[in-house]
PDB file of C-alpha atoms in Angstrom:
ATOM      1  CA  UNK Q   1      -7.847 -12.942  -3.534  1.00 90.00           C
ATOM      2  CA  UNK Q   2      -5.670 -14.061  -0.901  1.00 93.00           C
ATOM      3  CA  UNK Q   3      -1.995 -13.003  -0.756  1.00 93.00           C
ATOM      4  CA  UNK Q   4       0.488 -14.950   1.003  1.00 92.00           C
ATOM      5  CA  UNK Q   5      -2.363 -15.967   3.464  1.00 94.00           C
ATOM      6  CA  UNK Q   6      -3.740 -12.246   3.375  1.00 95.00           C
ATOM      7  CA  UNK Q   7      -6.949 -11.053   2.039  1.00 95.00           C
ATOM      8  CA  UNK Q   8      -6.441  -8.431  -0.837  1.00 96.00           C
ATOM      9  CA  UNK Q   9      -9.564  -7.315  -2.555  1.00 95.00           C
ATOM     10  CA  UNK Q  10      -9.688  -5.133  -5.868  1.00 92.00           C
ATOM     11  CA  UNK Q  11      -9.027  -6.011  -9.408  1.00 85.00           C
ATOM     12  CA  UNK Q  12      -5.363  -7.968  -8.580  1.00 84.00           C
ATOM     13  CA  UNK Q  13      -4.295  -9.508 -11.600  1.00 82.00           C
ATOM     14  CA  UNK Q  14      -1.691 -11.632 -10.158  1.00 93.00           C
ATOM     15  CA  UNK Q  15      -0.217 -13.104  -7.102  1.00 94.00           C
ATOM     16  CA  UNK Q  16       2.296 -10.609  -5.916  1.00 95.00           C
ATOM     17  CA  UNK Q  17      -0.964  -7.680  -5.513  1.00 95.00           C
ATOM     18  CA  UNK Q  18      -0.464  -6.347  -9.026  1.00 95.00           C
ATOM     19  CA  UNK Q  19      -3.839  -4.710 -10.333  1.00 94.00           C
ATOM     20  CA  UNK Q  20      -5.490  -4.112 -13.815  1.00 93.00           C
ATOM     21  CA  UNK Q  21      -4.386  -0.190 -13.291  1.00 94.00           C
ATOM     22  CA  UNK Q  22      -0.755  -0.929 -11.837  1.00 91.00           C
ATOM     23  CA  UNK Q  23       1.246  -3.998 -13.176  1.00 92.00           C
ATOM     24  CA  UNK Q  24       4.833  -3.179 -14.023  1.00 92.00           C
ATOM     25  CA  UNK Q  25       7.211  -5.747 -12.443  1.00 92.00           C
ATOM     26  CA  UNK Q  26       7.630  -3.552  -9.589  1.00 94.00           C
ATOM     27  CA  UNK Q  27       4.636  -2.758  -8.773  1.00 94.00           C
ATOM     28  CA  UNK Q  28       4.137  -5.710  -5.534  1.00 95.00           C
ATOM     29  CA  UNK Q  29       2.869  -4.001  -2.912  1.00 96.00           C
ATOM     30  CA  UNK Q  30      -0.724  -3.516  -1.543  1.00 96.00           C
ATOM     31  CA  UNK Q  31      -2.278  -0.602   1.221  1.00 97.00           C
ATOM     32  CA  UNK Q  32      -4.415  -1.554   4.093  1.00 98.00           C
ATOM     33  CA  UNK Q  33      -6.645   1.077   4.173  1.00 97.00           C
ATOM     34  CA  UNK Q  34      -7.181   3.251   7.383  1.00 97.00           C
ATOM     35  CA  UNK Q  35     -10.841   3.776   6.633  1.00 96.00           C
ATOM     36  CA  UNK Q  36     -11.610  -0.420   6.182  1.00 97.00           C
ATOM     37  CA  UNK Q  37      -8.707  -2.183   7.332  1.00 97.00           C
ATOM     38  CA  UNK Q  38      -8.694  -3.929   4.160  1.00 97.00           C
ATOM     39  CA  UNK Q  39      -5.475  -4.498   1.614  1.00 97.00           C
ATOM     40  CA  UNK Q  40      -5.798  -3.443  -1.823  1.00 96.00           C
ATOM     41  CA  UNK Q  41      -3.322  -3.146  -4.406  1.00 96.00           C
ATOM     42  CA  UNK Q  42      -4.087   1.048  -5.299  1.00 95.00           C
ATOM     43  CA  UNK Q  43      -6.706   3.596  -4.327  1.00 95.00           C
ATOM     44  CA  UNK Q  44      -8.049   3.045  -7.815  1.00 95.00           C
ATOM     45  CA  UNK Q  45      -9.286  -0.643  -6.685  1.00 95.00           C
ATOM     46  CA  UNK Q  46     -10.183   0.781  -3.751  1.00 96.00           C
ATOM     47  CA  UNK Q  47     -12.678   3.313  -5.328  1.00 94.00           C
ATOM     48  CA  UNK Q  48     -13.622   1.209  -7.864  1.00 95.00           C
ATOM     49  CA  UNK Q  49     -15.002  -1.343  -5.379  1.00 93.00           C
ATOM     50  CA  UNK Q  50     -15.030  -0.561  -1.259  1.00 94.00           C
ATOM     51  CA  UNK Q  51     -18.406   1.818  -1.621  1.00 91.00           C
ATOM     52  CA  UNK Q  52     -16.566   4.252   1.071  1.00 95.00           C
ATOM     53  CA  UNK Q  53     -14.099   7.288   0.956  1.00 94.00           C
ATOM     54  CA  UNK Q  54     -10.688   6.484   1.692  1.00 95.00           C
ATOM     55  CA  UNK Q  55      -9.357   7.755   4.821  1.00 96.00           C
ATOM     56  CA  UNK Q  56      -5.568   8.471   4.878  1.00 96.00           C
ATOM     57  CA  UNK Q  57      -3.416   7.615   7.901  1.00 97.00           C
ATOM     58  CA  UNK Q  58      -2.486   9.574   9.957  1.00 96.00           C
ATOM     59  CA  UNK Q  59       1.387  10.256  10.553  1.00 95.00           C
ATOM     60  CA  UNK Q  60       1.004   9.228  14.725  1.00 95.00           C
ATOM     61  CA  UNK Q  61      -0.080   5.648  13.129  1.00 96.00           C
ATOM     62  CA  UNK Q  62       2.822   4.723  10.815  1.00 96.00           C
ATOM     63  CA  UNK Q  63       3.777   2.308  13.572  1.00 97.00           C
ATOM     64  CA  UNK Q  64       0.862   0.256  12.377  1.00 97.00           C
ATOM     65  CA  UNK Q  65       1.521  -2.147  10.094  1.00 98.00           C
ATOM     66  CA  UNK Q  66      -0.363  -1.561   6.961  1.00 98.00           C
ATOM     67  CA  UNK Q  67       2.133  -2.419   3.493  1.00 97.00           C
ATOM     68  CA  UNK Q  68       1.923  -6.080   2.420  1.00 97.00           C
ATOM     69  CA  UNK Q  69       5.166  -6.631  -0.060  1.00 97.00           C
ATOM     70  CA  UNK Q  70       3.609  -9.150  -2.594  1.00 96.00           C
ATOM     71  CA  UNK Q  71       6.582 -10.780  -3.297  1.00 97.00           C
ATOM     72  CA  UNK Q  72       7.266 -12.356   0.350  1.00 97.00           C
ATOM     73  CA  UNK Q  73       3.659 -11.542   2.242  1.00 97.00           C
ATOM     74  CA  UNK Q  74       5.928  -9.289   4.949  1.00 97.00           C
ATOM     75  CA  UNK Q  75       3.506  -6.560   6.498  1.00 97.00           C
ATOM     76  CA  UNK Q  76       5.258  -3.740   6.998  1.00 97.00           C
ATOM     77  CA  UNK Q  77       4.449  -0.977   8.920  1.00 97.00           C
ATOM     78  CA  UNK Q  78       3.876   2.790   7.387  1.00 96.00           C
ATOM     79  CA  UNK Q  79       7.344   4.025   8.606  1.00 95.00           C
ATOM     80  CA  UNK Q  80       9.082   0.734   7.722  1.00 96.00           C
ATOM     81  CA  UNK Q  81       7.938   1.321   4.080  1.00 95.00           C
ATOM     82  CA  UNK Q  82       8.226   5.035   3.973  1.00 93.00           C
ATOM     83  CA  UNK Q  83      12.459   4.570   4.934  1.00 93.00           C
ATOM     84  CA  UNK Q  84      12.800   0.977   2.937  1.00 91.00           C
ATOM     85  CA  UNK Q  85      13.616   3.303  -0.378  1.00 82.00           C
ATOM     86  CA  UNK Q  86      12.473   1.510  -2.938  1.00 91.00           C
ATOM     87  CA  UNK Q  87      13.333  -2.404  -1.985  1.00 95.00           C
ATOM     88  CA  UNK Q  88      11.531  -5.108   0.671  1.00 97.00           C
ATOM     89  CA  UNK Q  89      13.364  -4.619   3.803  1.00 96.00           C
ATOM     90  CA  UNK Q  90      12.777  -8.522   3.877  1.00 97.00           C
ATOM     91  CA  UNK Q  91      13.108 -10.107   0.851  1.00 97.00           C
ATOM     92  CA  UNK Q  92      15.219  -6.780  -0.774  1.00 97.00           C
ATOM     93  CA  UNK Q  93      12.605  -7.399  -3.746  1.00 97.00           C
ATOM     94  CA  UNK Q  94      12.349  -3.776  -6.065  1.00 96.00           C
ATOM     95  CA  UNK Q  95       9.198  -1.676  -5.370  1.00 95.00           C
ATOM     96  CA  UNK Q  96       7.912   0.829  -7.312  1.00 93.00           C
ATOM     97  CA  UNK Q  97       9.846   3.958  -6.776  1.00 91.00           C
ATOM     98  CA  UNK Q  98       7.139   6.150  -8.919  1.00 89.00           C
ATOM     99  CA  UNK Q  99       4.963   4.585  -6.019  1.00 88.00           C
ATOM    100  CA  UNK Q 100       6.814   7.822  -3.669  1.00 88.00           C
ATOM    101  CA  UNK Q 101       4.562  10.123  -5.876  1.00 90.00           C
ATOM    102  CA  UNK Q 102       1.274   9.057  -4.602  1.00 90.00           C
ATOM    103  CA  UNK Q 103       1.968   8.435  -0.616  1.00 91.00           C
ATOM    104  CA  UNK Q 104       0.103  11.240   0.223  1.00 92.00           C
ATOM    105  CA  UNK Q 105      -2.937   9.177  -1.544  1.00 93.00           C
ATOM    106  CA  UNK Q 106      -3.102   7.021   1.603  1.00 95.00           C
ATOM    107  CA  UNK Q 107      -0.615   8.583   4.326  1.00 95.00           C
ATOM    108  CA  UNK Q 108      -0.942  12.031   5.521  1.00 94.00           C
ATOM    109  CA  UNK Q 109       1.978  13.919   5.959  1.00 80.00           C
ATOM    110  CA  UNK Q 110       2.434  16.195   8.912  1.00 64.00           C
ATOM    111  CA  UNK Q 111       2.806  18.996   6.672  1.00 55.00           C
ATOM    112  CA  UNK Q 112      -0.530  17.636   4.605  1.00 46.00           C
ATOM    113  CA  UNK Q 113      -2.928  16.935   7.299  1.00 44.00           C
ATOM    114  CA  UNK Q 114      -6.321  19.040   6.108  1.00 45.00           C
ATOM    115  CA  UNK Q 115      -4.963  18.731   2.481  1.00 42.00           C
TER     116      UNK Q 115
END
């Protein structure tokens, strides 16, 4: 499905990247994924439907930009997300905050890396 003129694959159930496994009104943001370089809205979709592992990224990389906020089609980068709290630095739309819990999911941490 394209997103604000970017390719998202997965199950996204609407137009601001919300899936069939997360679709609260908050949850608007999808992860390009180190391993593909493809946006999808949680590792669930990507599981469910890239035919690869996921590879997380690593800390060194958060200047890439690699978090597409649903709501305006901004693509932040890593670090840019990681310090935006829990609002679009852009459009100051709400993201997830229970999103925090599963970072390490798709970024390593310095204090992860080999977790």
């Amino acid at each position: 499905m394209k997103i604000h003129d970017v390719i998202v694959k997965g199950k996204v159930v609407d137009a601001e990247t919300r899936c069939s496994h997360y679709h609260s009104e908050r949850d608007r943001i999808a992860i390009k994924f180190k391993c593909c370089g493809t946006y999808y809205p949680c590792i669930h979709c990507h599981h469910e439907t890239a035919g690869h592992s996921v590879e997380r990224w690593p800390a060194e990389e958060f200047w890439q930009k690699a978090v597409l906020c649903g709501a305006c089609g901004t693509e932040l980068t890593i670090e840019q997300y990681m310090q935006s709290s829990t609002h679009c630095p852009a459009c100051n739309k709400s993201f997830n905050p229970g999103c925090q819990t599963h970072h390490h999911l798709y970024f390593e941490r310095p204090n992860s890396i080999g977790n």
